[in-house]
CSV table of C-alpha atoms in Angstrom, one decimal:
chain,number,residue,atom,x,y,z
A,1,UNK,CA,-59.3,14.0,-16.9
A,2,UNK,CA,-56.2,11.6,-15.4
A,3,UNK,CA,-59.2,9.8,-13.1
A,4,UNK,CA,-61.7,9.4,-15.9
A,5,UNK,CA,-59.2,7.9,-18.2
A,6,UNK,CA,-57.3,5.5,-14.9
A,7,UNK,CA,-61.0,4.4,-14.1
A,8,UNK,CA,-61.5,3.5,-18.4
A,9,UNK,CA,-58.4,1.5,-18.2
A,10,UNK,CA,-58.2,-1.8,-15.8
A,11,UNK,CA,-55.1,-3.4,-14.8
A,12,UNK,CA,-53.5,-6.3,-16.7
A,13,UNK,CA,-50.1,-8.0,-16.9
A,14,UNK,CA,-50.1,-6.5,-20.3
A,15,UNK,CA,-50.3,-3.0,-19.4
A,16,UNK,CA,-47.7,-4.1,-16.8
A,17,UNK,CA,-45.6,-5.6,-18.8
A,18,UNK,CA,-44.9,-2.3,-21.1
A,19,UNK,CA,-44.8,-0.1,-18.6
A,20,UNK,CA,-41.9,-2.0,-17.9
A,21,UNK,CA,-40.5,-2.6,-21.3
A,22,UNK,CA,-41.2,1.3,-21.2
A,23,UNK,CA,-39.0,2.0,-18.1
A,24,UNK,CA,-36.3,-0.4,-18.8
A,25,UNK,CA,-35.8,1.6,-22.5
A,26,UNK,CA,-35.7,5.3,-20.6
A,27,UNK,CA,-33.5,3.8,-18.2
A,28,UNK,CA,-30.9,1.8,-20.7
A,29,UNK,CA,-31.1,5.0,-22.6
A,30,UNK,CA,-30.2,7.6,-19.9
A,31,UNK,CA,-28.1,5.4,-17.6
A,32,UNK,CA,-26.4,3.3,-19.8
A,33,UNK,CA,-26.0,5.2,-22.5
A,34,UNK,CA,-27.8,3.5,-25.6
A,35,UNK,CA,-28.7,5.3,-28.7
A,36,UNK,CA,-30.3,2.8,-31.2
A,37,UNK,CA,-33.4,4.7,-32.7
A,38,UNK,CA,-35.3,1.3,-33.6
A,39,UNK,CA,-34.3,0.1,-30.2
A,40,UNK,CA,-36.1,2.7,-28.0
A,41,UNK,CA,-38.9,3.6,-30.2
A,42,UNK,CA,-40.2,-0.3,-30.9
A,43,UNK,CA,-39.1,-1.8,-27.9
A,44,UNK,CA,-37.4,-4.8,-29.7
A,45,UNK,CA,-34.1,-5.4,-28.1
A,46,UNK,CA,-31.2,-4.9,-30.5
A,47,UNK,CA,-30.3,-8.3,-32.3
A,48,UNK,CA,-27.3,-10.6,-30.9
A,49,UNK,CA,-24.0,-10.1,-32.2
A,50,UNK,CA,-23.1,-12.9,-34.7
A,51,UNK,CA,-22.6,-16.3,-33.4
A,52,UNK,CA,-24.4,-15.7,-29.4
A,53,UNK,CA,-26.2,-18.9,-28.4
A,54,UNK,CA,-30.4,-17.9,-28.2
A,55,UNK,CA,-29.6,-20.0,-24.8
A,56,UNK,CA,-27.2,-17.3,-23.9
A,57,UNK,CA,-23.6,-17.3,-22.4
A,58,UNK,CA,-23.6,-16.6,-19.3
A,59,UNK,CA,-23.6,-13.6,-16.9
A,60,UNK,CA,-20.6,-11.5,-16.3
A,61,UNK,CA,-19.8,-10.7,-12.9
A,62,UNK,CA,-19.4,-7.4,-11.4
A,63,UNK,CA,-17.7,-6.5,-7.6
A,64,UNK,CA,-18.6,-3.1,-6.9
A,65,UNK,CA,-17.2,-1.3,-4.0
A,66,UNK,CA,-17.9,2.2,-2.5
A,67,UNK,CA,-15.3,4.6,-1.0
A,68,UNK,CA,-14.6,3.2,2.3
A,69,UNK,CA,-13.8,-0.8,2.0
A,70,UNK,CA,-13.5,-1.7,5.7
A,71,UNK,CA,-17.3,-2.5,6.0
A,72,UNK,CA,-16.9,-3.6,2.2
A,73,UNK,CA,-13.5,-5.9,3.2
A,74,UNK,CA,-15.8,-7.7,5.7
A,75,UNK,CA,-18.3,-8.4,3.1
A,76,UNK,CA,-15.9,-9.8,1.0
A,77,UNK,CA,-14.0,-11.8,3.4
A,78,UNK,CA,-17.4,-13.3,4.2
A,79,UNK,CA,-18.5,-13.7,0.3
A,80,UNK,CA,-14.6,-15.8,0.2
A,81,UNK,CA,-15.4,-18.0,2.7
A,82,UNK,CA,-18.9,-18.9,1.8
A,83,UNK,CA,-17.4,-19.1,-2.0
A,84,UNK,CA,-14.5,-21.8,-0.6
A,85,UNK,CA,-17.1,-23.7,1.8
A,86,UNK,CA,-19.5,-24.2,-1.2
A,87,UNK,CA,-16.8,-24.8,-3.8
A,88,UNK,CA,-14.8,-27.7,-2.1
A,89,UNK,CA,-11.5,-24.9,-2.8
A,90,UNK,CA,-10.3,-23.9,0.5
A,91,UNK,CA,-7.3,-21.9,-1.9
A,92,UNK,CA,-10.8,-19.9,-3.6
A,93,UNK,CA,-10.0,-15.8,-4.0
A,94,UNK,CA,-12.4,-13.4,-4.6
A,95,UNK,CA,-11.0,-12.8,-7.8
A,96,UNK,CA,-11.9,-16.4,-8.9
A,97,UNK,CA,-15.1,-15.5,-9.4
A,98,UNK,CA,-15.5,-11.9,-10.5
A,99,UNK,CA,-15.2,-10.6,-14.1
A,100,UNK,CA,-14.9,-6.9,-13.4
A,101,UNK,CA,-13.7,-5.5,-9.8
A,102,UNK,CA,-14.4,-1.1,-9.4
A,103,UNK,CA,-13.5,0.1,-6.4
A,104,UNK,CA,-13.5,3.9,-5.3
A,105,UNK,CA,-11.1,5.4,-2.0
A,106,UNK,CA,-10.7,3.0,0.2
A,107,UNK,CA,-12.5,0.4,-1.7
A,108,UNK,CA,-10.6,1.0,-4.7
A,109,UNK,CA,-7.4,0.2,-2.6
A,110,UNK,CA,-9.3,-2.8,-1.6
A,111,UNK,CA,-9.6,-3.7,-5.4
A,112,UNK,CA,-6.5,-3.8,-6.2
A,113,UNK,CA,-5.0,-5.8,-3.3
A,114,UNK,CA,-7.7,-8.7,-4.3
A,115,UNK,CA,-6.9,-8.1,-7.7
A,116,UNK,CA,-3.6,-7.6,-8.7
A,117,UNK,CA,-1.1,-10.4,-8.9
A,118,UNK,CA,1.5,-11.2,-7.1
A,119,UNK,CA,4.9,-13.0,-8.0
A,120,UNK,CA,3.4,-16.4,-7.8
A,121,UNK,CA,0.3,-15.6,-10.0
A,122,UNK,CA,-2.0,-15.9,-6.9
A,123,UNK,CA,-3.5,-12.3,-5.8
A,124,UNK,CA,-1.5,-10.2,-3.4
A,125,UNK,CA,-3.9,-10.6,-0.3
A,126,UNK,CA,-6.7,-13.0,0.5
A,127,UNK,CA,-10.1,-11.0,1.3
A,128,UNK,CA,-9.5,-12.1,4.9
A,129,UNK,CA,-6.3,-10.2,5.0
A,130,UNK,CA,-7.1,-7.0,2.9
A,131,UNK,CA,-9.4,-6.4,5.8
A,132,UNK,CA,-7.0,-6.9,8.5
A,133,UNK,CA,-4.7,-5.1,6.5
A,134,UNK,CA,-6.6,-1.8,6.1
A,135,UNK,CA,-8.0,-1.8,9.4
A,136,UNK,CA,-4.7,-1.8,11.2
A,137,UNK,CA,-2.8,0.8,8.7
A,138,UNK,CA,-5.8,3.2,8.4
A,139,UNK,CA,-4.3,5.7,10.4
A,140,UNK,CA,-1.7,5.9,7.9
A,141,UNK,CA,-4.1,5.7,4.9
A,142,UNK,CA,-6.9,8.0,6.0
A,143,UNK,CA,-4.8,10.9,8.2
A,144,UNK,CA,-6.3,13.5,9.9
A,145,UNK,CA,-7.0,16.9,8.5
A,146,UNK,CA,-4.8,19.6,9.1
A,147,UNK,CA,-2.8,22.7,7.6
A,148,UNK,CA,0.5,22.8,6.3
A,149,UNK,CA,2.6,21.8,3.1
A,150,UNK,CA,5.2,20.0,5.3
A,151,UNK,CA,2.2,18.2,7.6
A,152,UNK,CA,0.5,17.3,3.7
A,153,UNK,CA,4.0,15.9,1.7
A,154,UNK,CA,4.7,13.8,5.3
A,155,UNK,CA,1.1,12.5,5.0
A,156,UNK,CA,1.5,11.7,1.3
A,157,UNK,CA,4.7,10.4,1.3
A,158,UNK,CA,3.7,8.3,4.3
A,159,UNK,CA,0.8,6.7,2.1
A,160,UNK,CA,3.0,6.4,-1.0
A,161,UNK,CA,5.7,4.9,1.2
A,162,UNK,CA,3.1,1.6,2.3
A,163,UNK,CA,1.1,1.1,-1.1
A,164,UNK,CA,5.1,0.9,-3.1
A,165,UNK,CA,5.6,-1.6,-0.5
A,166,UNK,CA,2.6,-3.7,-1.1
A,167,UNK,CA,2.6,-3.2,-4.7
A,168,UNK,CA,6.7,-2.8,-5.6
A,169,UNK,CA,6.8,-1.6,-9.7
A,170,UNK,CA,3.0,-3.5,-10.5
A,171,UNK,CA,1.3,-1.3,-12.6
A,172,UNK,CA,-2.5,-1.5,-14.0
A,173,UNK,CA,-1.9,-4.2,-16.9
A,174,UNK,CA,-0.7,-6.7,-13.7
A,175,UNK,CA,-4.2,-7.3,-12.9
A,176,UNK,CA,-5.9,-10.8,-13.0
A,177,UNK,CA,-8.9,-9.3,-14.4
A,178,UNK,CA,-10.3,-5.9,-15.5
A,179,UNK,CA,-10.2,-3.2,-12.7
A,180,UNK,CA,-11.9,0.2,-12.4
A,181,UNK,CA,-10.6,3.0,-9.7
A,182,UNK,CA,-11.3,6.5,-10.3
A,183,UNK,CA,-10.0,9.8,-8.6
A,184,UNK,CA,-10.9,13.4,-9.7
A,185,UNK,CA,-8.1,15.4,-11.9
A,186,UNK,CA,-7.9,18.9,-11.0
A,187,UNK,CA,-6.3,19.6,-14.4
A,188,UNK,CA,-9.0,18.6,-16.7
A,189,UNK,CA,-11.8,19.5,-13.9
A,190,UNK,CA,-13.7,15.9,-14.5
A,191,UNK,CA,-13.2,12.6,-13.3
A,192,UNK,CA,-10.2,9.9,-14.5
A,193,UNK,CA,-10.8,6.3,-14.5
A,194,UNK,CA,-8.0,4.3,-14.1
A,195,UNK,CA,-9.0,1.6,-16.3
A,196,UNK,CA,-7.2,-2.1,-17.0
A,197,UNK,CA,-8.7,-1.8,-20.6
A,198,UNK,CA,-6.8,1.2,-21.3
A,199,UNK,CA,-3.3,0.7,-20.0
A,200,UNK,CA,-3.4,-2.5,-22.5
A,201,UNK,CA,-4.1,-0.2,-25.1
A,202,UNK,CA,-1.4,2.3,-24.6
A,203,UNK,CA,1.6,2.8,-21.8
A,204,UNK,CA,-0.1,6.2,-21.7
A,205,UNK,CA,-2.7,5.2,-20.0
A,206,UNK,CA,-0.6,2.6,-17.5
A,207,UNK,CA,-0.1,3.8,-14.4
A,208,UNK,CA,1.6,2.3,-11.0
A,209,UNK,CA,-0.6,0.6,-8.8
A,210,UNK,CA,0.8,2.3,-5.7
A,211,UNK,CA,0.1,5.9,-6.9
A,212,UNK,CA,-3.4,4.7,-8.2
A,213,UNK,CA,-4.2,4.0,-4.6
A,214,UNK,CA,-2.3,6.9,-3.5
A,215,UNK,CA,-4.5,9.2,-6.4
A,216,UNK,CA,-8.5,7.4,-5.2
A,217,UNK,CA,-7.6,7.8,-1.4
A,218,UNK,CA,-5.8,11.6,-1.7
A,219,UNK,CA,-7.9,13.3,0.5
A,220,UNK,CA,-8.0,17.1,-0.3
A,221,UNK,CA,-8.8,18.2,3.2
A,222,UNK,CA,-5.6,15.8,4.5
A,223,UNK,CA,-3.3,15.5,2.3
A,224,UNK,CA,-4.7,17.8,-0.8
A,225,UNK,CA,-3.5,17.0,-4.8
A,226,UNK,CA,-1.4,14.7,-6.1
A,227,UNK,CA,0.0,15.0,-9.2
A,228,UNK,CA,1.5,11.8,-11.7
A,229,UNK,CA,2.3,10.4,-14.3
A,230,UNK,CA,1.8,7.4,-16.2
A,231,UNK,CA,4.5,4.6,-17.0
A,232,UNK,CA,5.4,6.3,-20.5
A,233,UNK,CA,5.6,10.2,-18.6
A,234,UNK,CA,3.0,11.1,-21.3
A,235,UNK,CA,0.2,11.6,-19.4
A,236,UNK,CA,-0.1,14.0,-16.0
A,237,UNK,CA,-3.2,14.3,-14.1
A,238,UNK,CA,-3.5,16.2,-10.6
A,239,UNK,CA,-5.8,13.8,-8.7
A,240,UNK,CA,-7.8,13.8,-5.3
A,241,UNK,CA,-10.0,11.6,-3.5
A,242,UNK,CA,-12.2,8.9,-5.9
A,243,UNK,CA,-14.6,9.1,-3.4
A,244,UNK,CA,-15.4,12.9,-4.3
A,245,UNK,CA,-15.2,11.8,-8.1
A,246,UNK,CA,-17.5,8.7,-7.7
A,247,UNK,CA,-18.0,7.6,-4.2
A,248,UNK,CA,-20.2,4.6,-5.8
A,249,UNK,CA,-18.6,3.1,-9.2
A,250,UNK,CA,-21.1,0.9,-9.8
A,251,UNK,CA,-22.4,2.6,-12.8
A,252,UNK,CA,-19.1,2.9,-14.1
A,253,UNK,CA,-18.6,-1.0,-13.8
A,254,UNK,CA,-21.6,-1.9,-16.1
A,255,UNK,CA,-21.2,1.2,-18.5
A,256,UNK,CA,-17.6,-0.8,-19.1
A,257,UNK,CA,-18.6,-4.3,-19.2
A,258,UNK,CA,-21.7,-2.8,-21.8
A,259,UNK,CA,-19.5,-1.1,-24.4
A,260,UNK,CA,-16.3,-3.1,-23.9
A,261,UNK,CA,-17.3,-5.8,-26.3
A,262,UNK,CA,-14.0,-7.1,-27.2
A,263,UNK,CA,-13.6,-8.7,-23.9
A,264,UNK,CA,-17.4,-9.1,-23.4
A,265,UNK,CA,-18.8,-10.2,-26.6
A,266,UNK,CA,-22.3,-11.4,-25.7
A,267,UNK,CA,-22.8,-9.1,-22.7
A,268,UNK,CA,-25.7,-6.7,-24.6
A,269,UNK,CA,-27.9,-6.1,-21.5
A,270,UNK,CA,-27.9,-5.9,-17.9
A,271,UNK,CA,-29.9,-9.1,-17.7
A,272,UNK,CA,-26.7,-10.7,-18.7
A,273,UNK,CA,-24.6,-9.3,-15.2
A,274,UNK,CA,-25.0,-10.6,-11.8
A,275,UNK,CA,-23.7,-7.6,-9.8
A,276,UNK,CA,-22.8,-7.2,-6.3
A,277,UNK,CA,-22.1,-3.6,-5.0
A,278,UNK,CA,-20.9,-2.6,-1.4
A,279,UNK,CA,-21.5,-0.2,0.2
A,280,UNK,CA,-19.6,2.1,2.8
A,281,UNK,CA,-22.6,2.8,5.2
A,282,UNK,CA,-25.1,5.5,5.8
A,283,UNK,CA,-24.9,7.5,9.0
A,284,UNK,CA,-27.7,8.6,11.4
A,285,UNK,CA,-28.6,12.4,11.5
A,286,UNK,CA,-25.7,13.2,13.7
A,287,UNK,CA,-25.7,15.8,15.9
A,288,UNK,CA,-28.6,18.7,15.3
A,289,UNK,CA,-27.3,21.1,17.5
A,290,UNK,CA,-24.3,22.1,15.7
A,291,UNK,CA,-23.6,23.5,12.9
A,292,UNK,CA,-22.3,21.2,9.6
A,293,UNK,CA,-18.7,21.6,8.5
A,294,UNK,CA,-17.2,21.2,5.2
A,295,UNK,CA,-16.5,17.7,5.6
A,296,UNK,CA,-20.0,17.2,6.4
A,297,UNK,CA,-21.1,18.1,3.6
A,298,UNK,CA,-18.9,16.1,1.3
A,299,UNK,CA,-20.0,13.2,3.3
A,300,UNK,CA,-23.7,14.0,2.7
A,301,UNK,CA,-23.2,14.5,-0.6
A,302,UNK,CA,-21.4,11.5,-0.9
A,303,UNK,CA,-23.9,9.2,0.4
A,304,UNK,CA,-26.6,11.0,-1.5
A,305,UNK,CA,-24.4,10.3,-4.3
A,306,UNK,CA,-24.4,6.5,-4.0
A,307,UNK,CA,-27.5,6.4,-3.0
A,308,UNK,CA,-29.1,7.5,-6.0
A,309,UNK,CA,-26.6,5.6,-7.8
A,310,UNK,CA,-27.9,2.5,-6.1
A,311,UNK,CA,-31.9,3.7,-6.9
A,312,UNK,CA,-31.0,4.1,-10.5
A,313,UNK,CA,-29.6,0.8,-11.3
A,314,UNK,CA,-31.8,-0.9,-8.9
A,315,UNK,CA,-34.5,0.5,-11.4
A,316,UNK,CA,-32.4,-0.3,-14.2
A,317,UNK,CA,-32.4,-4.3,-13.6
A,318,UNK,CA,-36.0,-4.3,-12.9
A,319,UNK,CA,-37.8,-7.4,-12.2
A,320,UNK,CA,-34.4,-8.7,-12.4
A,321,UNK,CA,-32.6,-7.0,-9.4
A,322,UNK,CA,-33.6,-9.6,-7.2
A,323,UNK,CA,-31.4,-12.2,-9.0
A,324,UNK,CA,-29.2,-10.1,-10.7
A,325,UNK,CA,-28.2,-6.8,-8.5
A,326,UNK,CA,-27.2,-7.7,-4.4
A,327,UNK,CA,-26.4,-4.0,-3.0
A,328,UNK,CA,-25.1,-4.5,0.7
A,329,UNK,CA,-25.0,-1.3,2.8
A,330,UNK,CA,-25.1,-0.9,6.1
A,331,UNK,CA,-27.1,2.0,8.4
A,332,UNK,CA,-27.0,3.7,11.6
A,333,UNK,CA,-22.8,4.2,11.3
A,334,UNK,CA,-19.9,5.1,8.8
A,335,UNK,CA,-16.7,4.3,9.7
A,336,UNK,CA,-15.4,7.6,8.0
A,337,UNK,CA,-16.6,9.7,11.0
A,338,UNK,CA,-14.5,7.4,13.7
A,339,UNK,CA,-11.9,9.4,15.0
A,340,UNK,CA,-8.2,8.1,14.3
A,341,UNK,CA,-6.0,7.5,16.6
A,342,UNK,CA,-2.1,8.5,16.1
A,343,UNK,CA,-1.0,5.6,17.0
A,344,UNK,CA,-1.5,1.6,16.1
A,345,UNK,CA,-4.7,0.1,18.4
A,346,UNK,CA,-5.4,-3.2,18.2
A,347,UNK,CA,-8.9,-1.9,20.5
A,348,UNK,CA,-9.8,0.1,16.8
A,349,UNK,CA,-8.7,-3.2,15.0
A,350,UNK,CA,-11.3,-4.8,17.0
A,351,UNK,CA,-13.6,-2.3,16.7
A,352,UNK,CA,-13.8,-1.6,13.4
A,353,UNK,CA,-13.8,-5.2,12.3
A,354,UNK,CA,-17.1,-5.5,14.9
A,355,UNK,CA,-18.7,-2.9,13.1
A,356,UNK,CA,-18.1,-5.7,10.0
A,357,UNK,CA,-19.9,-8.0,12.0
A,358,UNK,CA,-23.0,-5.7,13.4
A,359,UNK,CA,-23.3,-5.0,9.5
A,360,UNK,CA,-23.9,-8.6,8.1
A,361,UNK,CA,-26.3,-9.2,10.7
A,362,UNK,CA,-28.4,-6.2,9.5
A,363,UNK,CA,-31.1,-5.7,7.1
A,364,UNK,CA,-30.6,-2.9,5.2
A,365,UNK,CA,-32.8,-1.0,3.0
A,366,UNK,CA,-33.4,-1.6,-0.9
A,367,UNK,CA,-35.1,0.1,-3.7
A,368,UNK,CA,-37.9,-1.5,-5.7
A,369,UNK,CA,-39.0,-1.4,-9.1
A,370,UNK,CA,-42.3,1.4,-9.0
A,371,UNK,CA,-42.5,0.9,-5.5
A,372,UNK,CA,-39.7,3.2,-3.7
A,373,UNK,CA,-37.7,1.8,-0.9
A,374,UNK,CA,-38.3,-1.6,1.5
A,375,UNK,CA,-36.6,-3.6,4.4
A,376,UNK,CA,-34.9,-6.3,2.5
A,377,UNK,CA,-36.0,-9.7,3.6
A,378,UNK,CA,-32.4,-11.0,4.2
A,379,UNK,CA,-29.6,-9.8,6.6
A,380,UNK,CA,-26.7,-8.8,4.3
A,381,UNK,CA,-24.7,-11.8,5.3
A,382,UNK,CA,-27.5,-14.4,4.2
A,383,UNK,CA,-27.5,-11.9,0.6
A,384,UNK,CA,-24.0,-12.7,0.1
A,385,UNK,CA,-24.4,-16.4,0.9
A,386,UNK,CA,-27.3,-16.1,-1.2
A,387,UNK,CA,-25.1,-14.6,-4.4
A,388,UNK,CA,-22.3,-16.8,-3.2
A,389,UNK,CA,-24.2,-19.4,-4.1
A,390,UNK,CA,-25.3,-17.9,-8.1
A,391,UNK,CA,-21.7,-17.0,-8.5
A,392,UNK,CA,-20.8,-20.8,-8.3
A,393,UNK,CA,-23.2,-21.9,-10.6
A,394,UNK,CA,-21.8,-19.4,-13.2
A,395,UNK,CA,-18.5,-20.9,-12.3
A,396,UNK,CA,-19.5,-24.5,-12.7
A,397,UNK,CA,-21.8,-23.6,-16.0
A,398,UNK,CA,-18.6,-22.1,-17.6
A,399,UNK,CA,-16.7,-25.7,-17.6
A,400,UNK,CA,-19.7,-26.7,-19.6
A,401,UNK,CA,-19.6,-24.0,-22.2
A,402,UNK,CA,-18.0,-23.8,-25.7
A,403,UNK,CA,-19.1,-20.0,-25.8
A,404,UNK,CA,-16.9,-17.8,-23.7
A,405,UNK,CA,-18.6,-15.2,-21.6
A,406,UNK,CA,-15.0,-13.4,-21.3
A,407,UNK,CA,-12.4,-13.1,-23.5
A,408,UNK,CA,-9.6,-11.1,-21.2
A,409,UNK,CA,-7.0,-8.9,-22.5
A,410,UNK,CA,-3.1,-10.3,-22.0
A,411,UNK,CA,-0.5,-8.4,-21.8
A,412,UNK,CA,2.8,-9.3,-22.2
A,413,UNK,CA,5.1,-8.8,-19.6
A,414,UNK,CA,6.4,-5.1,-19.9
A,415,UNK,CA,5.6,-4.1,-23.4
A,416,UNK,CA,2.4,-3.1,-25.1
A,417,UNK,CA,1.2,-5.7,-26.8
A,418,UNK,CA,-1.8,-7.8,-25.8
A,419,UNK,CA,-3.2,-11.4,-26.4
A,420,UNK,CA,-6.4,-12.8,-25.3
A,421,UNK,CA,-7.5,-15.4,-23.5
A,422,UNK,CA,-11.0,-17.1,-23.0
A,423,UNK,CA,-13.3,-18.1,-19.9
């Protein structure tokens, strides 16, 4: 019955067309959460709020980066300098041009050193030297398993000891712009984002940058629980490894930017994002002739994980992914299975950052709207050069513009209260 009625009906750009419209509702729907009756029965896309220009505003930006940043650190030192050759700006941060950073693990670490401020209102590290940064200290960020309480409170003191040096008594609300960095709470059994938004709100939901990064990279096989509070004492949550949580936050990132419309007014849609997410790259088969361990199997599931999570908005955007979504990833290695030495190497320096370089010279593979998976056209680096380039005209198209695209949450130094400010 299926092939008489496929052979009654011919192909068309209409019949094309809403299948898409038909896919893009299901997936707004059951990824991003919308529940407008008149929205996914009729197709007609919910009106614009008061006031939007029918030109629109802009896009909001989106850095999204998977739970091991050193691959993602070379993308980004890459993105900085291709943003400061085509700017003119050779002072041009990452956070200059992104609206929204999520970062989970490593990357999450990675986030916050790009995006929180230092004394002289300038980010704490360039991309540049995030990457150098977490390259040489990973042996004191990502330790080695083993058993013992003493071996576990040396490994997270250790950790705690270098991010309260990087970060001193920052806390969430001494971002320059909105970041996301989850971990997994034991005590409630679900995942916790650690969310700019919220500390704003309430001290109850502020929390210490150094423990954040301490909470998204607490490995449970290293270094096991670790239990906080936030600036107020009021809330406790006993967190382990974002990575295990949400080893890609990319979802998490639009979901916010979607429902947060006091700092994103006109932002109804993810045609109205450009989005890059990076990844922490997929490893071959590995060796078949023994048997998987635990940690295996987290890292499967973990690249299953983001995987799917990259599928799903990739089907999400649609026709648009191709100017709107850039997912960088890189195949054939991870640089979670390299072993660590105990002691500082400048030869694993250099190798990990040339595992950064094999990456942007890859072409990884991408997912495509009714058509499964493909070789991507571009290596990774000419992507990024590519979406360097669409992130400057958003720049330059904002001078223009009497609408804000963002309107950005202030705090005031050490209290609750919040202003706002527009770009």
């Amino acid at each position: 019955m299926a092939t008489v009625l496929a052979a009654q009906i011919e192909p068309s750009f209409d019949a094309d067309k809403l299948s898409y419209e038909i896919f893009s509702i299901l997936e707004s729907k059951f990824l991003f959460g919308y529940d407008d009756p008149k929205f996914f029965l009729t197709g007609t896309p919910p009106e614009f709020p008061a006031g939007k220009p029918k030109s629109g505003s802009g896009k909001v930006r989106i850095l999204s980066i998977d739970s091991d940043g050193i691959l993602a650190g070379k993308s980004l030192a890459h993105l900085e300098e291709s943003l400061r050759r085509r700017s003119g700006n050779s002072d041009a941060r990452i956070s200059d041009f992104f609206d929204v950073a999520a970062g989970s693990g490593t990357g999450g670490i990675l986030a916050a050193m790009l995006f929180t401020k230092g004394k002289d209102g300038w980010p704490l590290f360039t991309s540049e030297e995030a990457l150098r940064f977490l390259a040489e200290n990973r042996r004191k960020i990502i330790s080695p398993a083993g058993n013992g309480i003493f071996r576990r409170i040396f490994r997270t003191s250790r950790s705690d000891k270098i991010f309260r040096r990087i970060f001193s008594e920052n806390t969430l609300k001494d971002t320059i712009k909105p970041l996301l960095i989850p971990c997994y709470d034991l005590s409630t059994g679900a995942p916790f984002l650690f969310s700019r938004a919220d500390a704003l709100e309430t001290d109850g939901y502020d929390f210490k940058m150094s423990e954040v990064c301490v909470a998204t990279s607490a490995d449970p096989y290293a270094v096991g629980a670790v239990e906080m509070r936030s600036v107020d004492k009021r809330t406790k949550i006993v967190a382990v490894d974002g990575g295990i949580a949400m080893s890609n936050p990319t979802v998490a990132a639009i979901t916010h930017v979607l429902n947060n419309k006091h700092e994103f007014p006109f932002c109804d849609s993810v045609e109205d994002l450009l989005v890059v997410s990076l990844g922490n790259g997929e490893s071959d088969s590995g060796r078949r002739d023994r048997r998987p361990s635990a940690g295996d199997f987290v890292r499967i599931a973990g690249e299953g994980v983001s995987d799917m999570v990259d599928q799903a908005v990739s089907m999400a955007f649609g026709h648009s992914a191709t100017s709107n979504y850039v997912r960088i990833q890189a195949n054939g290695f991870n640089t979670g299975k390299l072993p660590i030495s105990k002691k500082k190497n400048s030869s694993e320096t250099k190798r990990l950052v040339g595992m950064g370089d094999e990456m942007l010279s890859q072409k990884n593979v991408e997912s495509v709207l009714f058509r499964g998976k493909k070789i991507a056209e571009k290596t990774n680096a000419e992507k990024l050069d590519w979406f360097a380039g669409e992130l400057i005209k958003e720049h330059e198209r904002r001078k223009l513009s009497i609408f804000p695209t963002v309107v950005f949450k202030q705090a005031t130094p050490r209290t609750s209260s919040a202003t706002t400010s527009s770009c």
